[in-house]
Tab-separated table of C-alpha atoms and ligand atoms in Angstrom:
chain	number	residue	atom	x	y	z
H	1	MET	CA	-18.541	13.469	31.629
H	2	GLU	CA	-15.243	15.203	31.576
H	3	LYS	CA	-14.796	18.941	31.318
H	4	ASN	CA	-13.665	19.779	27.828
H	5	GLY	CA	-10.804	22.126	28.441
H	6	SER	CA	-9.717	25.623	27.689
H	7	GLN	CA	-11.490	25.920	24.320
H	8	THR	CA	-14.845	25.116	25.845
H	9	VAL	CA	-17.297	27.721	27.077
H	10	LYS	CA	-20.501	27.297	28.999
H	11	PHE	CA	-23.573	28.478	27.057
H	12	PHE	CA	-26.628	30.147	28.642
H	13	SER	CA	-28.432	26.805	28.179
H	14	GLY	CA	-25.819	25.208	30.451
H	15	LYS	CA	-24.305	23.205	27.600
H	16	GLU	CA	-20.513	23.147	27.183
H	17	ILE	CA	-19.530	24.032	23.625
H	18	PRO	CA	-16.028	24.102	22.113
H	19	VAL	CA	-15.391	27.503	20.600
H	20	GLU	CA	-12.746	28.160	17.950
H	21	LEU	CA	-9.977	30.451	19.221
H	22	HIS	CA	-8.847	31.223	15.696
H	23	LYS	CA	-10.425	32.678	12.589
H	24	VAL	CA	-10.526	31.083	9.179
H	25	ARG	CA	-8.564	33.097	6.634
H	26	ILE	CA	-7.864	30.642	3.834
H	27	VAL	CA	-10.492	28.116	2.855
H	28	GLN	CA	-10.749	25.071	0.645
H	29	LYS	CA	-13.971	24.202	-1.157
H	30	LEU	CA	-15.521	20.855	-0.213
H	31	HIS	CA	-17.978	18.658	-2.106
H	32	LEU	CA	-20.823	16.658	-0.652
H	33	LYS	CA	-21.724	14.251	-3.434
H	34	PRO	CA	-24.990	12.331	-3.817
H	35	ILE	CA	-25.090	8.881	-2.221
H	36	GLU	CA	-25.102	7.066	-5.608
H	37	GLU	CA	-21.739	8.659	-6.423
H	38	ARG	CA	-20.428	7.803	-2.972
H	39	LEU	CA	-21.408	4.162	-3.501
H	40	GLN	CA	-19.516	4.127	-6.772
H	41	ALA	CA	-16.485	5.745	-5.141
H	42	ILE	CA	-16.282	3.259	-2.259
H	43	GLU	CA	-16.745	0.341	-4.683
H	44	GLU	CA	-13.914	1.655	-6.842
H	45	GLY	CA	-11.822	2.087	-3.685
H	46	GLY	CA	-12.190	-1.591	-2.766
H	47	TYR	CA	-14.150	-0.689	0.404
H	48	ASN	CA	-10.890	0.670	1.800
H	49	THR	CA	-11.125	4.338	2.769
H	50	PHE	CA	-7.367	4.764	2.100
H	51	LEU	CA	-8.151	4.228	-1.582
H	52	LEU	CA	-10.768	6.996	-1.835
H	53	ASN	CA	-10.007	10.154	-3.753
H	54	THR	CA	-10.497	13.418	-1.835
H	55	LYS	CA	-12.656	14.820	-4.665
H	56	ASP	CA	-15.315	12.337	-3.462
H	57	ILE	CA	-14.954	13.169	0.238
H	58	PHE	CA	-16.832	15.722	2.318
H	59	LEU	CA	-15.084	15.640	5.719
H	60	ASP	CA	-11.719	13.933	5.552
H	61	MET	CA	-11.212	12.442	8.999
H	62	LEU	CA	-8.795	9.724	7.892
H	63	THR	CA	-5.960	11.171	9.913
H	64	ASP	CA	-4.552	14.261	11.546
H	65	SER	CA	-1.183	13.455	9.984
H	66	GLY	CA	-0.148	16.312	7.746
H	67	THR	CA	-3.731	17.600	7.655
H	68	ASN	CA	-3.729	19.970	10.640
H	69	ALA	CA	-4.299	23.584	9.607
H	70	MET	CA	-1.136	25.656	9.543
H	71	SER	CA	-0.988	28.962	11.344
H	72	ASP	CA	-0.343	32.250	9.551
H	73	ASN	CA	3.078	32.291	11.197
H	74	GLN	CA	3.907	28.857	9.860
H	75	VAL	CA	2.877	29.731	6.309
H	76	SER	CA	4.793	33.006	6.323
H	77	SER	CA	7.921	31.326	7.731
H	78	MET	CA	8.052	29.127	4.629
H	79	LEU	CA	8.930	32.169	2.519
H	80	GLN	CA	12.100	32.637	4.532
H	81	ALA	CA	13.444	29.159	3.845
H	82	ASP	CA	17.166	28.939	3.210
H	83	ASP	CA	17.686	26.616	0.235
H	84	ALA	CA	20.909	24.733	0.872
H	85	TYR	CA	21.905	21.098	0.689
H	86	ALA	CA	24.125	21.480	3.741
H	87	GLY	CA	24.167	23.969	6.610
H	88	SER	CA	20.757	25.536	5.890
H	89	GLN	CA	19.730	28.216	8.374
H	90	SER	CA	16.231	26.711	8.336
H	91	TYR	CA	17.638	23.566	9.905
H	92	TYR	CA	19.272	25.478	12.744
H	93	LYS	CA	15.942	27.145	13.536
H	94	MET	CA	14.386	23.710	13.851
H	95	GLU	CA	17.267	22.463	15.980
H	96	ASN	CA	16.831	25.449	18.293
H	97	ALA	CA	13.090	24.810	18.539
H	98	LEU	CA	13.784	21.217	19.556
H	99	HIS	CA	16.269	22.375	22.212
H	100	GLU	CA	13.671	24.755	23.547
H	101	VAL	CA	10.503	22.632	23.369
H	102	PHE	CA	11.818	19.098	23.967
H	103	GLY	CA	14.982	20.110	25.860
H	104	GLN	CA	17.118	17.924	23.599
H	105	LYS	CA	20.607	18.796	22.427
H	106	TYR	CA	21.347	16.461	19.502
H	107	VAL	CA	18.928	16.195	16.597
H	108	LEU	CA	18.694	13.863	13.605
H	109	PRO	CA	16.170	15.006	10.989
H	110	VAL	CA	14.196	12.348	9.091
H	111	HIS	CA	11.529	12.471	6.390
H	112	GLN	CA	8.763	11.135	8.675
H	113	GLY	CA	8.138	9.229	11.890
H	114	ARG	CA	8.590	5.737	10.517
H	115	ALA	CA	12.026	6.722	9.216
H	116	ALA	CA	12.987	7.452	12.820
H	117	GLU	CA	11.657	3.999	13.744
H	118	ASN	CA	13.768	2.446	11.013
H	119	ILE	CA	16.963	4.118	12.240
H	120	ILE	CA	16.306	3.388	15.923
H	121	SER	CA	15.418	-0.239	15.177
H	122	GLN	CA	18.432	-0.843	12.945
H	123	THR	CA	20.776	0.718	15.483
H	124	PHE	CA	19.608	-0.792	18.734
H	125	ILE	CA	17.735	-4.038	18.040
H	126	LYS	CA	19.355	-7.425	17.612
H	127	LYS	CA	17.599	-10.635	16.656
H	128	GLY	CA	15.793	-12.230	19.579
H	129	ASP	CA	15.268	-8.984	21.508
H	130	VAL	CA	11.958	-8.011	23.073
H	131	ILE	CA	10.601	-4.455	23.210
H	132	PRO	CA	8.161	-3.698	26.039
H	133	MET	CA	5.789	-0.798	25.327
H	134	ASN	CA	2.417	0.589	26.336
H	135	TYR	CA	1.019	-0.255	22.876
H	136	HIS	CA	2.398	-0.631	19.378
H	137	PHE	CA	1.820	1.606	16.393
H	138	THR	CA	1.570	-0.156	12.995
H	139	THR	CA	4.817	1.188	11.510
H	140	THR	CA	6.681	0.828	14.826
H	141	LYS	CA	5.824	-2.833	15.065
H	142	ALA	CA	6.695	-3.445	11.402
H	143	HIS	CA	10.178	-1.910	11.761
H	144	MET	CA	10.971	-3.558	15.061
H	145	GLU	CA	9.879	-6.986	13.845
H	146	LEU	CA	11.801	-6.515	10.608
H	147	ASN	CA	14.915	-6.144	12.746
H	148	GLY	CA	14.176	-9.342	14.666
H	149	ALA	CA	12.460	-8.095	17.823
H	150	GLN	CA	9.241	-9.177	19.438
H	151	ILE	CA	6.831	-6.480	20.634
H	152	LEU	CA	5.432	-6.923	24.137
H	153	GLU	CA	2.479	-4.738	25.046
H	154	ILE	CA	2.369	-4.299	28.791
H	155	TYR	CA	-0.647	-2.054	29.203
H	156	THR	CA	-2.808	-1.966	32.307
H	157	ASP	CA	-6.084	-3.891	32.641
H	158	GLU	CA	-8.033	-0.724	31.888
H	159	ALA	CA	-6.364	0.051	28.535
H	160	LEU	CA	-8.645	-1.925	26.233
H	161	LYS	CA	-11.935	-1.218	27.993
H	162	ILE	CA	-14.179	0.799	25.706
H	163	LYS	CA	-16.035	2.612	28.465
H	164	SER	CA	-13.911	3.910	31.279
H	165	ASN	CA	-13.287	6.968	33.344
H	166	VAL	CA	-9.667	6.149	34.072
H	167	PRO	CA	-7.725	9.228	32.945
H	168	PHE	CA	-4.507	7.427	31.936
H	169	LYS	CA	-5.384	4.323	29.935
H	170	GLY	CA	-2.029	4.637	28.136
H	171	ASN	CA	-0.046	3.726	31.278
H	172	ILE	CA	2.442	0.864	31.391
H	173	ASP	CA	1.811	-1.823	34.015
H	174	ILE	CA	4.994	-1.579	36.110
H	175	GLN	CA	4.781	-5.136	37.437
H	176	LYS	CA	4.495	-6.464	33.879
H	177	LEU	CA	7.585	-4.441	32.940
H	178	LYS	CA	9.548	-5.994	35.804
H	179	ASP	CA	8.295	-9.459	34.820
H	180	VAL	CA	9.362	-8.993	31.184
H	181	ILE	CA	12.873	-7.956	32.208
H	182	LYS	CA	13.108	-10.908	34.577
H	183	LYS	CA	11.765	-13.401	32.047
H	184	TYR	CA	13.841	-12.364	29.009
H	185	GLY	CA	16.879	-10.868	30.764
H	186	LYS	CA	17.874	-7.217	30.534
H	187	GLU	CA	20.435	-8.015	27.826
H	188	HIS	CA	17.477	-8.839	25.510
H	189	VAL	CA	15.599	-5.625	26.280
H	190	PRO	CA	17.397	-2.847	24.381
H	191	PHE	CA	14.794	-0.274	25.353
H	192	VAL	CA	11.307	0.321	26.659
H	193	ARG	CA	9.045	2.440	24.439
H	194	MET	CA	6.263	4.735	25.591
H	195	GLU	CA	3.940	6.273	23.033
H	196	ALA	CA	2.370	9.590	23.956
H	197	SER	CA	-1.442	9.590	23.471
H	198	THR	CA	-1.392	5.910	22.506
H	199	ASN	CA	-2.742	5.984	18.959
H	200	LEU	CA	-4.250	2.526	18.400
H	201	ILE	CA	-6.160	2.320	21.666
H	202	GLY	CA	-8.008	5.573	21.241
H	203	GLY	CA	-5.403	8.322	21.698
H	204	GLN	CA	-5.165	7.613	25.418
H	205	PRO	CA	-2.443	9.331	27.498
H	206	PHE	CA	-0.181	8.025	30.257
H	207	SER	CA	0.642	9.978	33.404
H	208	ILE	CA	3.939	11.574	34.325
H	209	GLN	CA	3.910	9.478	37.493
H	210	ASN	CA	3.830	6.396	35.265
H	211	MET	CA	6.789	7.751	33.295
H	212	ARG	CA	8.684	8.215	36.547
H	213	ASP	CA	7.981	4.631	37.543
H	214	VAL	CA	8.966	3.260	34.136
H	215	LYS	CA	12.140	5.317	34.152
H	216	LYS	CA	13.101	4.002	37.581
H	217	VAL	CA	12.769	0.358	36.508
H	218	ALA	CA	14.547	1.013	33.199
H	219	GLN	CA	17.390	2.826	34.927
H	220	GLU	CA	17.832	0.135	37.573
H	221	ASN	CA	18.292	-2.367	34.770
H	222	GLY	CA	20.409	-0.198	32.475
H	223	ILE	CA	17.676	-0.187	29.814
H	224	MET	CA	17.047	2.810	27.551
H	225	PHE	CA	13.757	4.678	27.635
H	226	ILE	CA	12.449	5.784	24.241
H	227	LEU	CA	9.552	8.211	23.903
H	228	ASP	CA	7.409	8.362	20.755
H	229	ALA	CA	6.446	12.024	20.981
H	230	SER	CA	4.279	12.180	17.852
H	231	LEU	CA	1.211	13.256	19.866
H	232	ILE	CA	3.054	14.934	22.720
H	233	GLY	CA	1.320	18.339	22.500
H	234	GLU	CA	-2.150	16.915	23.175
H	235	LYS	CA	-0.591	14.652	25.778
H	236	ALA	CA	0.793	17.658	27.643
H	237	TYR	CA	-2.686	19.167	27.598
H	238	PHE	CA	-4.167	15.991	29.129
H	239	ILE	CA	-1.517	16.028	31.857
H	240	LYS	CA	-2.528	19.558	32.779
H	241	GLN	CA	-6.199	18.599	32.763
H	242	ARG	CA	-5.995	15.222	34.451
H	243	GLU	CA	-2.881	14.922	36.658
H	244	PRO	CA	-3.461	17.127	39.714
H	245	GLU	CA	0.269	17.568	40.408
H	246	PHE	CA	0.594	19.479	37.100
H	247	LYS	CA	-2.604	21.526	37.255
H	248	ASN	CA	-0.661	24.771	37.567
H	249	THR	CA	2.372	23.818	35.491
H	250	SER	CA	2.844	25.465	32.097
H	251	ILE	CA	2.561	23.324	28.954
H	252	LYS	CA	6.179	24.218	28.200
H	253	ASP	CA	7.359	22.804	31.520
H	254	ILE	CA	5.170	19.714	31.161
H	255	LEU	CA	6.727	19.038	27.753
H	256	LEU	CA	10.235	19.462	29.155
H	257	THR	CA	9.423	17.224	32.114
H	258	MET	CA	8.129	14.428	29.885
H	259	CYS	CA	11.012	14.585	27.410
H	260	GLY	CA	13.432	14.737	30.344
H	261	PHE	CA	12.701	11.094	31.202
H	262	ALA	CA	13.672	9.822	27.771
H	263	ASP	CA	17.084	8.774	26.499
H	264	ILE	CA	15.734	9.198	22.974
H	265	VAL	CA	12.701	11.209	21.837
H	266	TYR	CA	11.432	10.673	18.299
H	267	PHE	CA	8.445	12.101	16.525
H	268	SER	CA	6.352	12.278	13.394
H	269	SER	CA	6.160	15.942	12.469
H	270	PRO	CA	2.772	15.829	10.637
H	271	LYS	CA	1.249	15.259	14.064
H	272	VAL	CA	3.398	17.560	16.189
H	273	SER	CA	3.549	20.518	13.858
H	274	SER	CA	1.383	20.074	10.737
H	275	THR	CA	4.276	19.510	8.308
H	276	ARG	CA	5.889	16.427	6.783
H	277	GLY	CA	9.076	15.297	8.444
H	278	GLY	CA	10.237	14.062	11.787
H	279	GLY	CA	13.199	13.748	14.036
H	280	ILE	CA	15.193	11.779	16.572
H	281	CYS	CA	16.551	13.744	19.521
H	282	THR	CA	18.744	12.916	22.470
H	283	ASN	CA	20.982	14.533	25.037
H	284	ASN	CA	23.385	11.609	24.888
H	285	LYS	CA	26.169	12.128	22.374
H	286	GLU	CA	27.100	8.469	22.292
H	287	LEU	CA	23.568	7.441	21.278
H	288	TYR	CA	23.512	10.229	18.709
H	289	MET	CA	26.769	9.030	17.160
H	290	LYS	CA	25.493	5.459	16.956
H	291	MET	CA	22.508	6.552	14.837
H	292	ARG	CA	23.992	9.486	12.946
H	293	ASP	CA	25.484	7.807	9.901
H	294	LEU	CA	22.221	6.151	8.931
H	295	VAL	CA	20.658	9.574	8.262
H	296	PRO	CA	22.666	10.443	5.113
H	297	LEU	CA	22.208	6.832	3.985
H	298	TYR	CA	18.416	6.683	4.187
H	299	GLU	CA	17.173	10.244	4.577
H	300	GLY	CA	19.524	12.918	3.250
H	301	PHE	CA	22.217	15.187	4.599
H	302	LEU	CA	22.140	15.929	8.326
H	303	THR	CA	20.668	19.405	7.882
H	304	TYR	CA	17.561	18.362	5.947
H	305	GLY	CA	16.978	14.611	6.458
H	306	GLY	CA	14.631	14.213	3.487
H	307	MET	CA	12.526	17.282	4.296
H	308	SER	CA	12.164	20.389	2.192
H	309	VAL	CA	13.617	23.501	3.818
H	310	ARG	CA	10.176	25.117	3.622
H	311	GLU	CA	8.741	22.359	5.754
H	312	ILE	CA	11.640	22.640	8.164
H	313	GLU	CA	10.866	26.351	8.666
H	314	ALA	CA	7.184	25.638	9.292
H	315	MET	CA	8.090	22.778	11.601
H	316	ALA	CA	10.255	25.040	13.759
H	317	VAL	CA	7.339	27.461	14.160
H	318	GLY	CA	4.859	24.593	14.666
H	319	LEU	CA	7.014	23.131	17.443
H	320	MET	CA	7.025	26.450	19.278
H	321	GLU	CA	3.226	26.653	18.890
H	322	THR	CA	2.947	23.271	20.610
H	323	THR	CA	3.583	25.114	23.869
H	324	ASP	CA	0.423	27.239	23.329
H	325	GLU	CA	-2.502	25.677	25.180
H	326	THR	CA	-5.135	27.188	22.881
H	327	VAL	CA	-3.439	25.451	19.938
H	328	ILE	CA	-3.003	21.988	21.427
H	329	SER	CA	-6.394	21.916	23.158
H	330	GLN	CA	-8.369	22.588	19.955
H	331	SER	CA	-8.516	19.032	18.661
H	332	PRO	CA	-9.100	17.371	22.093
H	333	SER	CA	-11.921	19.859	22.810
H	334	PHE	CA	-13.770	18.969	19.613
H	335	ILE	CA	-13.102	15.274	20.175
H	336	ALA	CA	-14.502	15.542	23.709
H	337	TYR	CA	-17.604	17.279	22.352
H	338	ALA	CA	-18.164	14.558	19.735
H	339	VAL	CA	-17.444	11.720	22.173
H	340	ASN	CA	-19.794	13.105	24.826
H	341	GLU	CA	-22.584	13.639	22.265
H	342	LEU	CA	-22.181	10.140	20.802
H	343	ASP	CA	-22.003	8.624	24.271
H	344	SER	CA	-25.231	10.350	25.286
H	345	LEU	CA	-26.887	8.876	22.162
H	346	GLY	CA	-25.910	5.404	23.381
H	347	ILE	CA	-23.329	4.898	20.630
H	348	PRO	CA	-20.330	2.804	21.753
H	349	VAL	CA	-17.387	5.158	21.740
H	350	ILE	CA	-14.082	5.056	23.607
H	351	THR	CA	-14.122	7.023	26.829
H	352	PRO	CA	-12.614	9.074	28.274
H	353	PRO	CA	-12.118	11.168	25.118
H	354	GLY	CA	-8.515	11.026	23.914
H	355	ALA	CA	-6.259	12.728	21.397
H	356	LEU	CA	-6.225	12.561	17.616
H	357	GLY	CA	-9.812	11.424	17.061
H	358	CYS	CA	-13.042	9.972	18.201
H	359	HIS	CA	-12.942	6.174	18.243
H	360	ILE	CA	-16.086	4.106	17.765
H	361	ASP	CA	-16.174	0.522	18.992
H	362	SER	CA	-17.140	-1.331	15.824
H	363	MET	CA	-17.889	-4.615	17.579
H	364	GLY	CA	-20.303	-2.830	19.901
H	365	PHE	CA	-21.803	-0.934	16.954
H	366	LEU	CA	-22.082	-3.991	14.681
H	367	PRO	CA	-22.363	-6.954	17.072
H	368	HIS	CA	-23.843	-9.109	14.285
H	369	VAL	CA	-20.709	-8.799	12.089
H	370	PRO	CA	-18.132	-11.462	13.069
H	371	GLN	CA	-14.617	-10.190	13.765
H	372	GLN	CA	-13.372	-12.306	10.825
H	373	GLU	CA	-15.545	-10.121	8.553
H	374	TYR	CA	-13.859	-6.923	9.707
H	375	PRO	CA	-16.492	-4.817	11.500
H	376	ALA	CA	-13.927	-2.007	11.855
H	377	GLY	CA	-13.528	-2.010	8.065
H	378	ALA	CA	-17.245	-2.251	7.297
H	379	LEU	CA	-18.151	0.650	9.582
H	380	PRO	CA	-15.975	3.335	7.897
H	381	ALA	CA	-17.197	2.106	4.492
H	382	ALA	CA	-20.823	2.396	5.664
H	383	LEU	CA	-20.241	5.791	7.279
H	384	TYR	CA	-18.610	7.123	4.130
H	385	LEU	CA	-21.594	5.890	2.118
H	386	VAL	CA	-24.162	7.631	4.307
H	387	SER	CA	-22.214	10.842	5.006
H	388	GLY	CA	-19.249	11.415	2.707
H	389	CYS	CA	-17.090	11.490	5.868
H	390	ARG	CA	-13.912	9.433	5.706
H	391	GLY	CA	-12.623	7.641	8.795
H	392	MET	CA	-10.041	4.876	9.183
H	393	GLU	CA	-10.127	1.224	10.174
H	394	ARG	CA	-8.071	0.466	13.270
H	395	GLY	CA	-8.655	-3.197	13.916
H	396	THR	CA	-7.990	-6.590	12.357
H	397	ILE	CA	-7.426	-5.237	8.825
H	398	SER	CA	-4.599	-3.166	10.373
H	399	SER	CA	-3.287	-6.389	11.944
H	400	VAL	CA	-1.579	-9.290	10.105
H	401	ARG	CA	-2.342	-12.743	8.716
H	402	LEU	CA	-0.691	-15.606	10.608
H	403	GLU	CA	1.248	-18.468	9.035
H	404	ASP	CA	-1.779	-20.777	9.359
H	405	GLY	CA	-3.753	-18.409	7.119
H	406	THR	CA	-6.009	-16.966	9.822
H	407	ASP	CA	-6.076	-13.340	10.899
H	408	LEU	CA	-4.376	-12.210	14.084
H	409	LEU	CA	-7.547	-10.690	15.523
H	410	ALA	CA	-7.043	-7.189	16.908
H	411	ASP	CA	-7.623	-6.451	20.610
H	412	VAL	CA	-10.049	-3.712	19.673
H	413	GLU	CA	-11.960	-3.026	16.445
H	414	LEU	CA	-12.170	0.728	16.022
H	415	LEU	CA	-13.446	3.228	13.521
H	416	ARG	CA	-11.186	6.241	14.021
H	417	LEU	CA	-12.495	9.661	13.062
H	418	ALA	CA	-9.566	12.033	13.263
H	419	PHE	CA	-10.024	15.679	14.169
H	420	PRO	CA	-7.125	17.469	12.531
H	421	ARG	CA	-6.309	20.667	14.405
H	422	ARG	CA	-8.376	23.739	13.507
H	423	VAL	CA	-9.810	22.213	10.322
H	424	PHE	CA	-13.492	21.401	10.913
H	425	THR	CA	-16.272	23.567	12.324
H	426	LEU	CA	-18.896	22.747	14.909
H	427	SER	CA	-21.722	22.420	12.327
H	428	GLN	CA	-19.614	19.938	10.386
H	429	THR	CA	-19.039	18.036	13.622
H	430	MET	CA	-22.797	18.088	14.277
H	431	TYR	CA	-23.459	16.724	10.770
H	432	LEU	CA	-20.999	13.887	11.446
H	433	ILE	CA	-22.685	13.034	14.744
H	434	ASP	CA	-26.123	13.065	13.108
H	435	ARG	CA	-25.103	10.656	10.341
H	436	ILE	CA	-23.396	8.306	12.819
H	437	ASN	CA	-26.604	8.363	14.828
H	438	TRP	CA	-28.679	7.523	11.729
H	439	LEU	CA	-26.283	4.696	10.916
H	440	TYR	CA	-26.568	3.388	14.464
H	441	HIS	CA	-30.349	3.256	14.126
H	442	ASN	CA	-29.902	1.333	10.862
H	443	ARG	CA	-26.916	-0.766	11.944
H	444	ASP	CA	-28.685	-4.078	11.240
H	445	LEU	CA	-28.382	-3.281	7.527
H	446	VAL	CA	-24.558	-3.179	7.644
H	447	GLY	CA	-22.726	-6.420	6.834
H	448	GLY	CA	-19.117	-7.551	6.672
H	449	LEU	CA	-16.227	-7.425	4.215
H	450	ARG	CA	-13.726	-9.902	2.773
H	451	PHE	CA	-10.358	-9.377	1.086
H	452	VAL	CA	-10.081	-9.632	-2.676
H	453	GLU	CA	-6.510	-8.307	-2.805
H	454	GLU	CA	-4.289	-8.578	0.263
H	455	PRO	CA	-0.734	-7.180	0.335
H	456	PRO	CA	1.613	-9.126	2.669
H	457	VAL	CA	2.910	-6.059	4.587
H	458	LEU	CA	0.803	-3.220	6.093
H	459	ARG	CA	-2.195	-4.597	4.168
H	460	PHE	CA	-4.565	-1.915	5.431
H	461	PHE	CA	-2.991	0.705	3.176
H	462	MET	CA	-3.500	-0.870	-0.250
H	463	GLY	CA	-5.710	-3.909	0.398
H	464	ARG	CA	-8.995	-4.229	-1.539
H	465	LEU	CA	-12.157	-5.771	-0.113
H	466	GLU	CA	-15.736	-6.486	-1.103
H	467	PRO	CA	-18.971	-6.682	0.886
H	468	THR	CA	-20.100	-10.157	1.929
H	469	SER	CA	-23.622	-9.399	0.600
H	470	ASP	CA	-25.500	-6.565	-1.146
H	471	TRP	CA	-25.713	-4.634	2.173
H	472	PRO	CA	-24.362	-1.327	0.711
H	473	GLN	CA	-27.263	-1.212	-1.792
H	474	LYS	CA	-29.790	-1.922	0.967
H	475	LEU	CA	-28.260	0.771	3.149
H	476	MET	CA	-28.442	3.284	0.301
H	477	LYS	CA	-32.104	2.421	-0.313
H	478	LYS	CA	-32.978	3.050	3.325
H	479	PHE	CA	-30.980	6.297	3.350
H	480	LYS	CA	-32.919	7.565	0.325
H	481	ALA	CA	-36.222	6.529	1.881
H	482	ASP	CA	-35.371	8.537	5.017
H	483	PHE	CA	-33.635	11.573	3.530
H	484	GLY	CA	-35.198	11.841	0.053
H	485	ASP	CA	-33.135	14.149	-2.142
H	486	SER	CA	-31.158	15.601	0.759
H	487	LEU	CA	-27.466	14.816	0.659
W	501	F0G	N1	4.204	6.942	15.829
W	501	F0G	C1	2.915	7.291	16.034
W	501	F0G	C2	2.379	7.325	17.408
W	501	F0G	C3	2.101	7.647	14.951
W	501	F0G	O1	0.835	7.987	15.172
W	501	F0G	C4	2.640	7.619	13.648
W	501	F0G	C5	1.818	7.958	12.498
W	501	F0G	C6	3.981	7.241	13.483
W	501	F0G	C7	4.729	6.916	14.597
W	501	F0G	C8	4.608	7.168	12.136
W	501	F0G	O2	4.833	8.436	11.658
W	501	F0G	O3	3.402	8.633	9.587
W	501	F0G	O4	5.253	10.251	10.053
W	501	F0G	O5	5.773	7.922	9.412
W	501	F0G	N2	0.557	8.030	12.517
W	501	F0G	C9	-0.300	8.375	11.396
W	501	F0G	C10	-1.765	8.236	11.758
W	501	F0G	C11	0.051	7.706	10.116
W	501	F0G	O6	-2.594	8.415	10.868
W	501	F0G	O7	-2.098	8.000	12.915
W	501	F0G	P1	4.803	8.829	10.099
């Protein structure tokens, strides 16, 4: 078991408990509805947790994107926003924050992370290119493929193992990178992409040593290095915890070191700093100029890029707060607590604990549900039913259908339970763990799902499914037998 980090204190009992280094000053009322109402809600939502309404949700663990709690400083900064179409002072504060935190000189603001992916893909990809990366993210892959590239995931052998104590499962396999360049030719590799705290394989980080090695190969071949920095704060925290060379380095310096390897750094602001928005940054003027004119075309003028000035103010403050270890360690500390508890209950969960959320291996949890019946979709539906907690499918539903009509089966079938920063308490986390444990003891009752409405692109967002049998009713019956009138 790994030590949780700076938010964690040792109790008299010997147990390590994450303690909140903030106090709650504004609250939002939550509702824990009876199971009959939850069944109705998930039916109406087509067994897709994206289609649930938050009025029916107790703990919303769908994502940390745009749901992290804002600090008092972020909220108060929004009152100072400078409303202007062009030349807003709010923008220059954000630009300064990006110089300071990411060490990047030129900035292109965009309305969210995928907009950055659109601009980068349109600018640098030509048909027939290949893009090596540690692992794809859904929107990244969609934009790169739309522009004619093939994604090549060159992770190490450890990356997809559910149980592991390898600290950097997000690393790129350097030999595979060399092989890709040799096989396709460097002229067909416009860039190599590394994603901080690799989202779809359990929020797993890569090491700075791995970045060094990737950079060396890229540089030798004249290939650009692009860093997806959406989860870079938590990633910096993992470096400090897990890479001995950086044990005594400040988070600020770790962030600057990581961004220093990249020719282009882009990010989704809802993850970095709790606000909508995003950006593309570089120190290379030529690269900046190549991308610049797409910003007014798709996003808005260069000093707002589709964001409201209020969000830009809060983003500038949020970026600065990313250098504060007590801020960026909050979510990983709670995730580590949940992962270690679930692991000790024998529940299959990705280890070591990563960033963003706790990831349950749905195939290990529901071995009787065939992959074609979407175990990673059935599990969040079942968990919502028995707890009111909303997680997200990260498996074959988030993948695509092939031309022959079959699904491209995902490498891993995960239920992701996001821990937005400074949002949930320890007793809420304990409730979540208890209901997952109950579900695990009753897992035989959970069946599969099938599509009834399947959009052709990014189907996981709006797709509707139905259970392959009356398993939700049976699960509800057992829940009521065990818990009576308790919610
Ligand atoms: N890159 C990564 C690593 C992401 O996690 C995301 C979004 C994006 C790019 C796209 O950014 O949403 O601002 O357009 N991840 C969210 C999630 C949606 O729930 O994990 P966006």
